[in-house]
Amino acid sequence: MPADSMQDPDPVLSYGMKLTWDINDPQMPQEPAHFDHFREWPDGYVRFIYSSQEKKAQRHLSGWAMRNTNNHNGHILKKSCLGVVVCARACALKDGSHLQLRPAICDKARLKQQKKACPNCHSALELVPCRGHSGYPVTNFWRLDGNAIFFQAKGVHDHPRPESKSETEGRRSALKRQMASFYQPQKRRSEEPEAGSTQDTRGHSNSTPVPEPSELFAMPADTSFPISGHSSLSFPNSDVHRVTCDLPTFPGDVILPFQKYSNPSIYFPGPPWSYELASPGVTGSSPYPTLYKDPSIVPDDPDWIHLNSLQYNVSSYGSYERSLDLTARYHGWKPTHGKAGLEEKVDCRPCQAVPTSPYYNLELPCRYLPVAPAGTQALQTVITTTVAYQAYQHPALKHGDSVQEVSSLASCTYASENLPMPIYPQALDPQEGAIQAASPSGRAPGIVPGDCQAARPTLAFPQETDPSRTAGADVWDVCLSGVGSVMAYLDRTGQPFNLDNEDF
DNA sequence: CGCTGCGGGAATG
DNA sequence: CATTCCCGCAGCG
């Protein structure tokens, strides 16, 4: 893609991350010189600055299923993640992946959605809530200010990606078409070619027996998901399509059809959430019929869902939860929403691959990392929205009362939030584990990818308190945010410089 | 029908 | 008291 001076001038850090600001600041950076390109799958404690012209940003779009949350602040729109809908039995689709539907945003619709059966195995569907923000759903904040749209995310999604919105919509409209043709065979059939040319990567609608209406209604999931067995789905086509779309996006970088990676974990050396950043580059094996009318438009990663699931299940489970299968996992999960884990002892299992990862051998100013003590981070994140500053008044960071200290802490905040992974106490110090136990961030032992991810930075960078940091706000900003981001990318993508593997 | 943003009001500490 | 969450409403596609 052509170098756009207005977009992501830096290959590693988002523009938003390079500036120091918080969504709650009275004053946002004025007249930003650059804007970030839109990220459909923001994950971690990240900040972006979009152009107010960016339509997706205007609509506050996200690949994640985010619902509006009233924070009684007219200027800042807050949204929280709904998680992902999966098959309660975690049945495997033909391609080995798992069902990962997009939760309906509307409460009513979501309830209805959950009553439906898994189109693949007919067992129940289950909503896996997002607890990536210290036990609470990941939150996204949007704020329009001047010519910029500020975006801030808090939390690391602890679940697979749902389908992208566009894909869900695409399938929905596809169903409509299908139903229409079902009820008006003659007429519709004759019009079909037209529709097929624009949307039909699936292209089978014509020749494929239309599902019984009753079936469609009984399991609307049909409209919302990829059953390998479903005759109306055309994988190969969409694969090609996606490759075509995605390749140009990541010149020189890892952009290979997923098929080439028989083992996702090879491509995604990271833990479960590595799927986030790795997604865009990965393509292919889409079980979904993608309905992009305009190839220039960023694919919303519908395929990714599957990659995601593959990666998630194969890689993360393989690495961390060999003893647990999806079934156990999801069954063990009760949508207790923020309450669960309180009583659970978070068991941070060894994250084998991580510490040995070559990327962790980079010469990074490690000493700064641990400073945002796990406990601090955990506590801070609990304070979902505003004024995170006070959160940083955690004892671990209390070094003085001077104004300077305050400023330092502020920087600390930003810095720590640049670390896309929450740092949990127990990972640092057994004693601090108590804090963790008291926070709602925990989940069933070992089930949370986040546990490992949380531990990783720790393992890589043993805690080390540096008193001098209180005077180094600037250093903090630069080093921490830098390191954090770099870490984030390295960490999650396993690719040192594959920055914006987000959709474009 | 579902998505979206808004805003009241309850719950929480 | 501040903050967050839940819920219903209305506009829109």
Coordinates of C-alpha atoms (C1' of nucleotides) in Angstrom, one line a residue:
Chain A
M1 CA 0.0 0.0 0.0
P2 CA 1.2 3.5 -0.8
A3 CA 2.9 5.3 2.0
D4 CA 0.4 7.7 3.4
S5 CA 1.9 10.4 5.4
M6 CA -1.3 10.6 7.3
Q7 CA -1.3 7.1 8.3
D8 CA 0.9 5.1 10.6
P9 CA 4.1 6.7 9.8
D10 CA 5.6 4.4 12.4
P11 CA 5.9 0.8 11.5
V12 CA 5.7 -0.4 15.1
L13 CA 3.7 2.0 17.2
S14 CA 0.3 3.3 16.4
Y15 CA 0.2 7.0 16.3
G16 CA -2.2 6.9 19.1
M17 CA 0.2 5.0 21.3
K18 CA 3.0 7.4 20.7
L19 CA 1.1 10.3 22.2
T20 CA 0.3 10.5 25.8
W21 CA -3.3 10.8 26.4
D22 CA -6.2 9.1 28.0
I23 CA -9.7 9.0 26.8
N24 CA -10.7 10.8 29.9
D25 CA -8.3 13.7 29.7
P26 CA -9.9 17.1 29.7
Q27 CA -7.9 18.0 26.7
M28 CA -7.1 15.6 23.9
P29 CA -4.0 16.0 21.8
Q30 CA -4.9 18.8 19.4
E31 CA -4.6 18.6 15.7
P32 CA -2.9 15.3 15.5
A33 CA -0.4 15.2 12.8
H34 CA -1.1 11.6 11.9
F35 CA -3.9 9.2 12.1
D36 CA -3.9 5.5 12.6
H37 CA -5.5 3.3 10.0
F38 CA -8.7 1.7 11.3
R39 CA -8.3 -1.4 13.3
E40 CA -11.1 -3.8 13.2
W41 CA -9.8 -6.0 15.9
P42 CA -8.2 -3.9 18.6
D43 CA -7.0 -5.9 21.5
G44 CA -5.1 -5.1 24.6
Y45 CA -4.6 -1.8 26.2
V46 CA -4.3 0.2 23.1
R47 CA -5.0 3.6 21.8
F48 CA -5.6 4.8 18.3
I49 CA -6.3 8.1 16.8
Y50 CA -8.4 8.0 13.7
S51 CA -9.3 10.6 11.3
S52 CA -12.8 12.0 11.8
Q53 CA -13.2 11.1 8.2
E54 CA -12.7 7.5 8.8
K55 CA -16.1 6.0 8.3
K56 CA -15.6 2.9 10.3
A57 CA -14.4 5.0 13.2
Q58 CA -17.3 7.2 12.8
R59 CA -19.6 4.3 13.3
H60 CA -17.5 3.0 16.2
L61 CA -17.2 -0.2 14.4
S62 CA -15.4 -3.2 15.7
G63 CA -14.9 -6.8 14.7
W64 CA -15.7 -7.7 18.3
A65 CA -19.2 -7.7 19.3
M66 CA -19.4 -4.5 21.3
R67 CA -22.4 -3.2 22.8
N68 CA -23.1 0.3 24.0
T69 CA -22.7 1.0 27.6
N70 CA -23.9 4.1 29.2
N71 CA -21.3 5.9 31.0
H72 CA -23.3 9.1 31.3
N73 CA -20.7 10.9 29.4
G74 CA -22.0 12.4 26.2
H75 CA -18.6 13.0 24.9
I76 CA -17.2 9.6 25.4
L77 CA -18.9 6.6 24.0
K78 CA -18.2 3.4 25.9
K79 CA -18.8 0.0 24.6
S80 CA -18.2 -3.4 26.2
C81 CA -17.5 -6.7 24.6
L82 CA -20.2 -9.4 24.5
G83 CA -17.8 -12.2 23.9
V84 CA -18.6 -15.0 21.4
V85 CA -21.2 -17.6 20.9
V86 CA -20.0 -21.1 20.6
C87 CA -21.3 -24.6 20.5
A88 CA -21.8 -25.8 24.1
R89 CA -20.3 -29.0 23.1
A90 CA -17.6 -27.4 21.2
C91 CA -18.2 -29.7 18.3
A92 CA -15.7 -29.6 15.6
L93 CA -16.6 -28.4 12.2
K94 CA -15.4 -30.3 9.2
D95 CA -12.3 -28.3 8.9
G96 CA -11.5 -28.9 12.5
S97 CA -12.4 -25.4 13.7
H98 CA -15.1 -24.5 16.0
L99 CA -18.3 -22.5 15.7
Q100 CA -17.8 -18.9 16.8
L101 CA -20.8 -16.8 16.2
R102 CA -21.1 -13.1 16.7
P103 CA -23.3 -12.4 19.7
A104 CA -26.3 -10.3 18.8
I105 CA -25.8 -6.8 20.1
C106 CA -29.4 -6.4 21.0
D107 CA -30.2 -8.2 24.3
K108 CA -33.4 -9.5 23.0
A109 CA -31.9 -10.8 19.9
R110 CA -29.1 -12.3 21.8
L111 CA -31.4 -14.3 24.0
K112 CA -33.2 -15.5 21.0
Q113 CA -29.9 -16.4 19.5
Q114 CA -28.8 -18.4 22.4
K115 CA -31.9 -20.5 22.3
K116 CA -31.0 -21.8 19.0
A117 CA -29.2 -25.0 18.4
C118 CA -25.8 -25.5 17.1
P119 CA -26.3 -26.0 13.4
N120 CA -23.5 -28.4 13.3
C121 CA -24.4 -30.8 16.1
H122 CA -27.7 -29.5 17.3
S123 CA -26.6 -29.1 20.8
A124 CA -27.0 -25.9 22.6
L125 CA -25.3 -22.7 21.9
E126 CA -23.4 -20.9 24.6
L127 CA -22.4 -17.4 25.0
V128 CA -18.8 -17.1 26.2
P129 CA -18.6 -13.8 27.9
C130 CA -15.7 -11.6 27.6
R131 CA -13.7 -11.2 30.8
G132 CA -10.6 -9.8 29.4
H133 CA -10.6 -6.7 31.5
S134 CA -9.8 -8.0 34.9
G135 CA -12.8 -10.2 34.9
Y136 CA -15.0 -7.7 33.2
P137 CA -15.7 -7.3 29.5
V138 CA -13.1 -5.5 27.5
T139 CA -14.2 -2.0 27.0
N140 CA -13.7 0.3 24.1
F141 CA -14.0 4.1 24.3
W142 CA -14.6 6.4 21.4
R143 CA -14.3 10.1 21.6
L144 CA -14.7 12.6 18.8
D145 CA -12.5 15.7 19.2
G146 CA -11.9 18.1 16.4
N147 CA -10.7 16.3 13.4
A148 CA -9.8 13.2 15.3
I149 CA -11.6 10.2 16.7
F150 CA -9.8 8.9 19.7
F151 CA -10.1 5.3 20.5
Q152 CA -9.0 3.5 23.6
A153 CA -9.4 -0.1 24.5
K154 CA -9.0 -1.6 27.9
G155 CA -8.6 -5.3 28.4
V156 CA -7.4 -8.3 26.4
H157 CA -10.1 -10.4 24.9
D158 CA -9.9 -13.8 26.5
H159 CA -12.0 -15.5 23.9
P160 CA -11.9 -16.2 20.2
R161 CA -13.0 -13.7 17.7
P162 CA -16.6 -13.9 16.7
E163 CA -17.5 -13.3 13.2
S164 CA -17.0 -9.9 11.9
K165 CA -20.0 -7.8 11.7
S166 CA -19.9 -7.6 8.0
E167 CA -19.9 -11.3 7.7
T168 CA -22.8 -11.7 10.0
E169 CA -24.7 -9.2 8.0
G170 CA -23.6 -10.8 4.8
R171 CA -24.9 -14.1 5.8
R172 CA -28.1 -12.6 7.0
S173 CA -28.8 -10.9 3.8
A174 CA -27.8 -14.1 2.0
L175 CA -30.3 -15.9 4.0
K176 CA -32.9 -13.4 3.0
R177 CA -32.1 -13.9 -0.6
Q178 CA -32.2 -17.6 -0.1
M179 CA -35.5 -17.5 1.5
A180 CA -36.8 -15.2 -1.1
S181 CA -35.7 -17.6 -3.8
F182 CA -37.2 -20.4 -1.9
Y183 CA -40.6 -18.8 -1.8
Q184 CA -40.4 -17.4 -5.3
P185 CA -38.4 -20.0 -7.1
Q186 CA -39.4 -19.1 -10.6
K187 CA -39.0 -15.4 -10.4
R188 CA -36.0 -15.4 -8.2
R189 CA -34.1 -17.9 -10.1
S190 CA -34.2 -15.8 -13.1
E191 CA -32.8 -12.9 -11.1
E192 CA -30.2 -15.0 -9.4
P193 CA -27.3 -14.3 -11.7
E194 CA -27.3 -10.8 -10.8
A195 CA -27.2 -11.4 -7.1
G196 CA -24.6 -14.0 -7.5
S197 CA -22.2 -11.8 -9.3
T198 CA -22.0 -9.4 -6.5
Q199 CA -22.3 -11.4 -3.4
D200 CA -22.0 -14.9 -4.2
T201 CA -18.7 -16.4 -3.3
R202 CA -21.0 -19.1 -2.1
G203 CA -22.4 -19.3 -5.5
H204 CA -24.3 -22.4 -4.7
S205 CA -27.5 -20.9 -3.9
N206 CA -28.9 -21.7 -7.2
S207 CA -28.0 -25.3 -7.3
T208 CA -28.2 -26.0 -3.6
P209 CA -31.3 -27.3 -2.1
V210 CA -32.8 -24.6 0.0
P211 CA -33.0 -25.6 3.6
E212 CA -36.4 -26.2 4.9
P213 CA -37.8 -23.0 6.1
S214 CA -38.5 -24.7 9.4
E215 CA -34.9 -25.6 9.7
L216 CA -33.8 -22.1 8.9
F217 CA -36.0 -20.7 11.5
A218 CA -35.4 -23.4 14.0
M219 CA -31.7 -22.9 13.7
P220 CA -31.1 -19.5 12.4
A221 CA -27.6 -20.2 13.2
D222 CA -27.7 -21.5 9.7
T223 CA -27.6 -18.0 8.6
S224 CA -24.9 -17.3 10.8
F225 CA -22.4 -19.9 10.3
P226 CA -20.3 -22.2 8.5
I227 CA -21.0 -25.7 8.6
S228 CA -18.6 -27.6 6.6
G229 CA -21.3 -29.9 5.6
H230 CA -23.5 -27.2 4.4
S231 CA -23.7 -27.6 0.7
S232 CA -24.2 -24.0 0.1
L233 CA -20.9 -23.0 1.3
S234 CA -18.0 -22.6 -0.9
F235 CA -14.7 -22.5 0.8
P236 CA -12.3 -22.5 -2.1
N237 CA -13.9 -19.5 -3.6
S238 CA -13.7 -17.5 -0.6
D239 CA -10.2 -18.5 0.0
V240 CA -9.1 -17.2 -3.3
H241 CA -11.0 -14.1 -2.7
R242 CA -9.5 -13.4 0.5
V243 CA -6.0 -14.1 -0.6
T244 CA -6.6 -11.6 -3.3
C245 CA -7.7 -9.1 -0.8
D246 CA -5.3 -9.6 1.9
L247 CA -2.1 -10.1 0.1
P248 CA -1.6 -6.5 -1.0
T249 CA -2.2 -5.5 2.5
F250 CA 1.0 -6.8 3.9
P251 CA 3.7 -6.5 1.4
G252 CA 6.7 -8.4 2.3
D253 CA 5.3 -9.7 5.5
V254 CA 3.8 -12.9 6.5
I255 CA 0.9 -13.1 4.3
L256 CA 0.3 -16.6 3.4
P257 CA -2.8 -18.5 3.0
F258 CA -3.5 -20.4 6.1
Q259 CA -3.6 -23.6 4.3
K260 CA 0.1 -23.5 4.2
Y261 CA 0.3 -23.8 7.8
S262 CA -1.0 -27.1 8.7
N263 CA -0.3 -26.3 12.3
P264 CA -1.5 -22.9 13.3
S265 CA 0.7 -22.8 16.2
I266 CA 3.6 -22.6 13.8
Y267 CA 2.3 -19.5 12.4
F268 CA 1.1 -18.3 15.6
P269 CA 3.8 -18.9 18.1
G270 CA 2.0 -16.9 20.6
P271 CA -0.6 -17.7 23.1
P272 CA -4.3 -17.7 22.3
W273 CA -4.7 -14.1 21.8
S274 CA -2.0 -13.9 19.2
Y275 CA -4.7 -14.5 16.8
E276 CA -5.5 -10.9 17.1
L277 CA -2.6 -9.5 15.4
A278 CA -1.8 -12.4 13.3
S279 CA -5.2 -12.4 11.6
P280 CA -4.9 -10.1 8.7
G281 CA -2.0 -11.8 7.3
V282 CA -3.6 -15.1 7.5
T283 CA -6.2 -16.0 5.0
G284 CA -7.8 -18.8 3.4
S285 CA -9.8 -21.8 4.5
S286 CA -12.8 -19.7 4.9
P287 CA -15.8 -21.7 5.4
Y288 CA -17.9 -18.7 5.0
P289 CA -19.2 -17.2 1.9
T290 CA -17.8 -13.8 2.0
L291 CA -19.8 -11.1 0.4
Y292 CA -17.6 -8.4 -0.5
K293 CA -18.8 -6.3 -3.3
D294 CA -15.8 -4.2 -3.3
P295 CA -12.5 -5.9 -3.1
S296 CA -10.8 -2.7 -2.2
I297 CA -12.7 -2.8 1.0
V298 CA -11.0 -4.4 3.8
P299 CA -12.2 -7.8 4.3
D300 CA -13.6 -8.1 7.7
D301 CA -11.8 -11.2 8.4
P302 CA -14.7 -13.5 8.3
D303 CA -12.3 -16.3 7.7
W304 CA -10.3 -15.3 10.6
I305 CA -12.9 -16.7 12.8
H306 CA -11.9 -20.0 11.8
L307 CA -8.3 -19.4 11.9
N308 CA -8.9 -18.0 15.1
S309 CA -10.7 -20.9 16.4
L310 CA -8.0 -23.2 15.0
Q311 CA -5.3 -21.3 16.5
Y312 CA -7.1 -20.9 19.6
N313 CA -7.9 -24.4 20.1
V314 CA -4.9 -26.0 18.6
S315 CA -2.3 -23.6 19.7
S316 CA -3.6 -22.5 23.0
Y317 CA -5.0 -25.7 24.1
G318 CA -2.2 -27.6 22.8
S319 CA 0.3 -25.5 24.6
Y320 CA -1.5 -24.7 27.8
E321 CA -4.5 -26.9 28.2
R322 CA -3.6 -30.2 26.8
S323 CA -5.6 -31.8 29.5
L324 CA -8.6 -29.8 28.8
D325 CA -10.7 -29.9 25.7
L326 CA -13.1 -27.4 24.5
T327 CA -16.0 -29.1 26.0
A328 CA -14.5 -29.1 29.4
R329 CA -13.6 -25.6 28.9
Y330 CA -16.8 -24.2 27.9
H331 CA -18.8 -26.3 30.2
G332 CA -16.8 -25.1 33.0
W333 CA -17.6 -21.6 32.1
K334 CA -20.6 -20.1 33.6
P335 CA -21.4 -16.7 32.4
T336 CA -21.0 -15.4 35.8
H337 CA -19.8 -12.2 34.3
G338 CA -17.3 -10.6 36.4
K339 CA -18.1 -12.5 39.4
A340 CA -16.5 -15.7 38.5
G341 CA -12.9 -16.2 39.4
L342 CA -13.3 -14.3 42.6
E343 CA -13.2 -17.4 44.5
E344 CA -11.0 -19.2 42.1
K345 CA -7.4 -19.5 42.5
V346 CA -5.7 -18.6 39.4
D347 CA -3.3 -21.1 38.4
C348 CA -0.7 -19.8 36.2
R349 CA 0.6 -22.7 34.5
P350 CA 4.0 -22.8 32.9
C351 CA 3.9 -21.3 29.5
Q352 CA 6.5 -23.4 28.0
A353 CA 7.0 -21.9 24.7
V354 CA 7.0 -18.4 25.8
P355 CA 10.0 -17.9 27.9
T356 CA 12.1 -19.6 25.3
S357 CA 10.8 -17.5 22.6
P358 CA 13.6 -15.8 20.8
Y359 CA 11.7 -12.6 20.8
Y360 CA 12.1 -12.4 24.5
N361 CA 15.8 -12.2 24.2
L362 CA 15.6 -8.8 22.7
E363 CA 17.5 -6.2 24.4
L364 CA 14.8 -4.3 26.0
P365 CA 14.8 -2.1 28.9
C366 CA 13.3 -4.8 31.0
R367 CA 13.7 -3.0 34.2
Y368 CA 10.9 -0.7 33.3
L369 CA 8.4 -3.4 32.6
P370 CA 7.8 -4.9 35.9
V371 CA 7.3 -1.5 37.4
A372 CA 3.7 -1.5 36.5
P373 CA 3.3 -4.2 39.1
A374 CA 0.8 -6.8 38.4
G375 CA -1.3 -5.9 41.3
T376 CA -1.4 -2.4 40.1
Q377 CA -2.4 -3.4 36.7
A378 CA -5.0 -5.7 38.0
L379 CA -6.5 -3.1 40.2
Q380 CA -6.3 -0.5 37.7
T381 CA -8.1 -2.4 35.1
V382 CA -10.9 -3.0 37.5
I383 CA -11.5 0.6 37.4
T384 CA -13.0 0.3 34.0
T385 CA -13.4 3.7 32.8
T386 CA -12.3 6.9 34.0
V387 CA -9.5 8.5 35.9
A388 CA -7.2 5.7 36.0
Y389 CA -4.8 7.8 37.9
Q390 CA -6.1 7.0 41.2
A391 CA -5.9 3.4 40.4
Y392 CA -2.2 3.9 40.1
Q393 CA -2.1 5.1 43.6
H394 CA -1.7 1.5 44.4
P395 CA 0.9 1.0 47.2
A396 CA 3.2 -0.6 44.9
L397 CA 3.6 2.7 43.1
K398 CA 3.4 5.0 46.0
H399 CA 6.7 6.5 46.3
G400 CA 6.0 10.0 47.2
D401 CA 3.5 12.7 47.2
S402 CA 5.1 15.2 45.1
V403 CA 3.5 16.6 42.0
Q404 CA 6.3 15.0 40.1
E405 CA 5.2 11.7 41.4
V406 CA 1.8 12.2 40.2
S407 CA 3.0 13.0 36.7
S408 CA 5.1 10.0 36.8
L409 CA 2.3 7.9 37.7
A410 CA 0.3 9.3 35.0
S411 CA 2.9 8.3 32.6
C412 CA 3.0 5.0 34.2
T413 CA -0.5 4.6 33.4
Y414 CA -0.1 5.1 29.8
A415 CA 2.9 3.1 29.7
S416 CA 1.4 0.2 31.4
E417 CA -1.6 0.4 29.3
N418 CA 0.5 0.0 26.3
L419 CA 1.2 -3.4 27.4
P420 CA -1.5 -5.3 25.7
M421 CA -1.4 -8.0 28.3
P422 CA -2.6 -7.6 31.8
I423 CA 0.0 -8.4 34.3
Y424 CA -1.2 -10.5 37.1
P425 CA 0.3 -10.5 40.5
Q426 CA 0.8 -14.1 41.1
A427 CA 2.9 -14.1 38.1
L428 CA 5.3 -11.7 39.8
D429 CA 5.2 -12.6 43.3
P430 CA 3.4 -15.2 45.3
Q431 CA 2.6 -12.6 47.9
E432 CA 0.9 -10.5 45.5
G433 CA -1.1 -13.4 44.4
A434 CA -3.5 -12.5 47.1
I435 CA -4.4 -9.4 45.1
Q436 CA -5.1 -11.5 42.2
A437 CA -7.2 -13.8 44.1
A438 CA -9.2 -10.9 45.3
S439 CA -9.6 -9.5 41.9
P440 CA -12.2 -10.7 39.5
S441 CA -9.7 -11.2 36.9
G442 CA -9.2 -14.8 37.6
R443 CA -11.0 -17.6 36.0
A444 CA -11.0 -21.3 36.1
P445 CA -7.5 -22.4 36.7
G446 CA -5.5 -22.7 33.7
I447 CA -8.3 -22.2 31.4
V448 CA -7.6 -18.6 30.8
P449 CA -5.2 -17.9 28.1
G450 CA -4.7 -14.7 29.8
D451 CA -3.1 -16.4 32.7
C452 CA -0.3 -17.4 30.6
Q453 CA 0.0 -14.2 28.7
A454 CA 0.0 -12.5 32.0
A455 CA 2.8 -14.5 33.2
R456 CA 4.9 -14.2 30.2
P457 CA 6.1 -10.7 30.5
T458 CA 6.9 -11.5 34.0
L459 CA 8.9 -14.5 33.1
A460 CA 10.7 -12.5 30.5
F461 CA 11.3 -9.6 32.7
P462 CA 11.7 -10.4 36.3
Q463 CA 10.5 -7.7 38.5
E464 CA 12.9 -5.1 39.5
T465 CA 12.0 -2.0 41.1
D466 CA 13.8 1.1 40.1
P467 CA 13.3 4.0 42.4
S468 CA 14.6 6.3 39.8
R469 CA 11.5 5.8 37.8
T470 CA 9.7 8.3 39.9
A471 CA 11.7 11.0 38.2
G472 CA 11.6 9.5 34.8
A473 CA 8.2 10.3 33.5
D474 CA 9.7 10.9 30.1
V475 CA 11.6 7.7 30.2
W476 CA 8.6 5.9 31.1
D477 CA 6.7 7.2 28.3
V478 CA 9.2 6.5 25.8
C479 CA 10.5 3.2 27.0
L480 CA 7.5 1.7 28.4
S481 CA 5.2 2.5 25.7
G482 CA 7.7 1.6 23.2
V483 CA 8.6 -1.6 24.9
G484 CA 5.1 -2.4 25.6
S485 CA 4.0 -2.1 22.1
V486 CA 6.9 -3.8 20.7
M487 CA 6.5 -6.5 23.2
A488 CA 2.9 -6.7 22.3
Y489 CA 3.6 -7.2 18.7
L490 CA 6.5 -9.5 19.1
D491 CA 4.6 -11.3 21.7
R492 CA 1.5 -11.8 19.9
T493 CA 2.5 -12.1 16.4
G494 CA 5.8 -13.6 16.9
Q495 CA 6.8 -11.3 14.1
P496 CA 9.0 -8.5 15.1
F497 CA 7.9 -6.0 12.6
N498 CA 4.6 -7.1 11.3
L499 CA 2.8 -4.2 12.6
D500 CA -0.5 -3.4 11.3
N501 CA -1.6 -6.8 10.4
E502 CA -5.0 -5.4 10.9
D503 CA -7.3 -5.0 8.2
F504 CA -7.1 -2.1 6.0
Chain B
dC1 C1' -35.7 -7.4 12.7
dG2 C1' -31.5 -6.0 14.5
dC3 C1' -28.0 -2.3 15.3
dT4 C1' -27.0 1.9 17.5
dG5 C1' -26.8 5.6 20.7
dC6 C1' -29.2 7.8 24.4
dG7 C1' -30.6 8.4 28.9
dG8 C1' -33.1 7.0 33.3
dG9 C1' -32.5 4.6 37.2
dA10 C1' -30.8 1.0 40.1
dA11 C1' -26.8 -1.1 42.2
dT12 C1' -22.3 -0.8 44.1
dG13 C1' -18.5 0.7 47.1
Chain C
dC1 C1' -21.1 10.6 46.1
dA2 C1' -19.1 8.8 41.9
dT3 C1' -19.1 5.2 38.9
dT4 C1' -20.9 1.4 36.6
dC5 C1' -24.4 -1.7 34.9
dC6 C1' -29.1 -2.8 33.3
dC7 C1' -32.9 -1.8 30.6
dG8 C1' -36.1 0.3 27.5
dC9 C1' -36.7 3.7 24.0
dA10 C1' -36.3 5.7 19.4
dG11 C1' -34.1 6.4 14.9
dC12 C1' -32.4 4.0 11.3
dG13 C1' -31.2 0.6 7.6

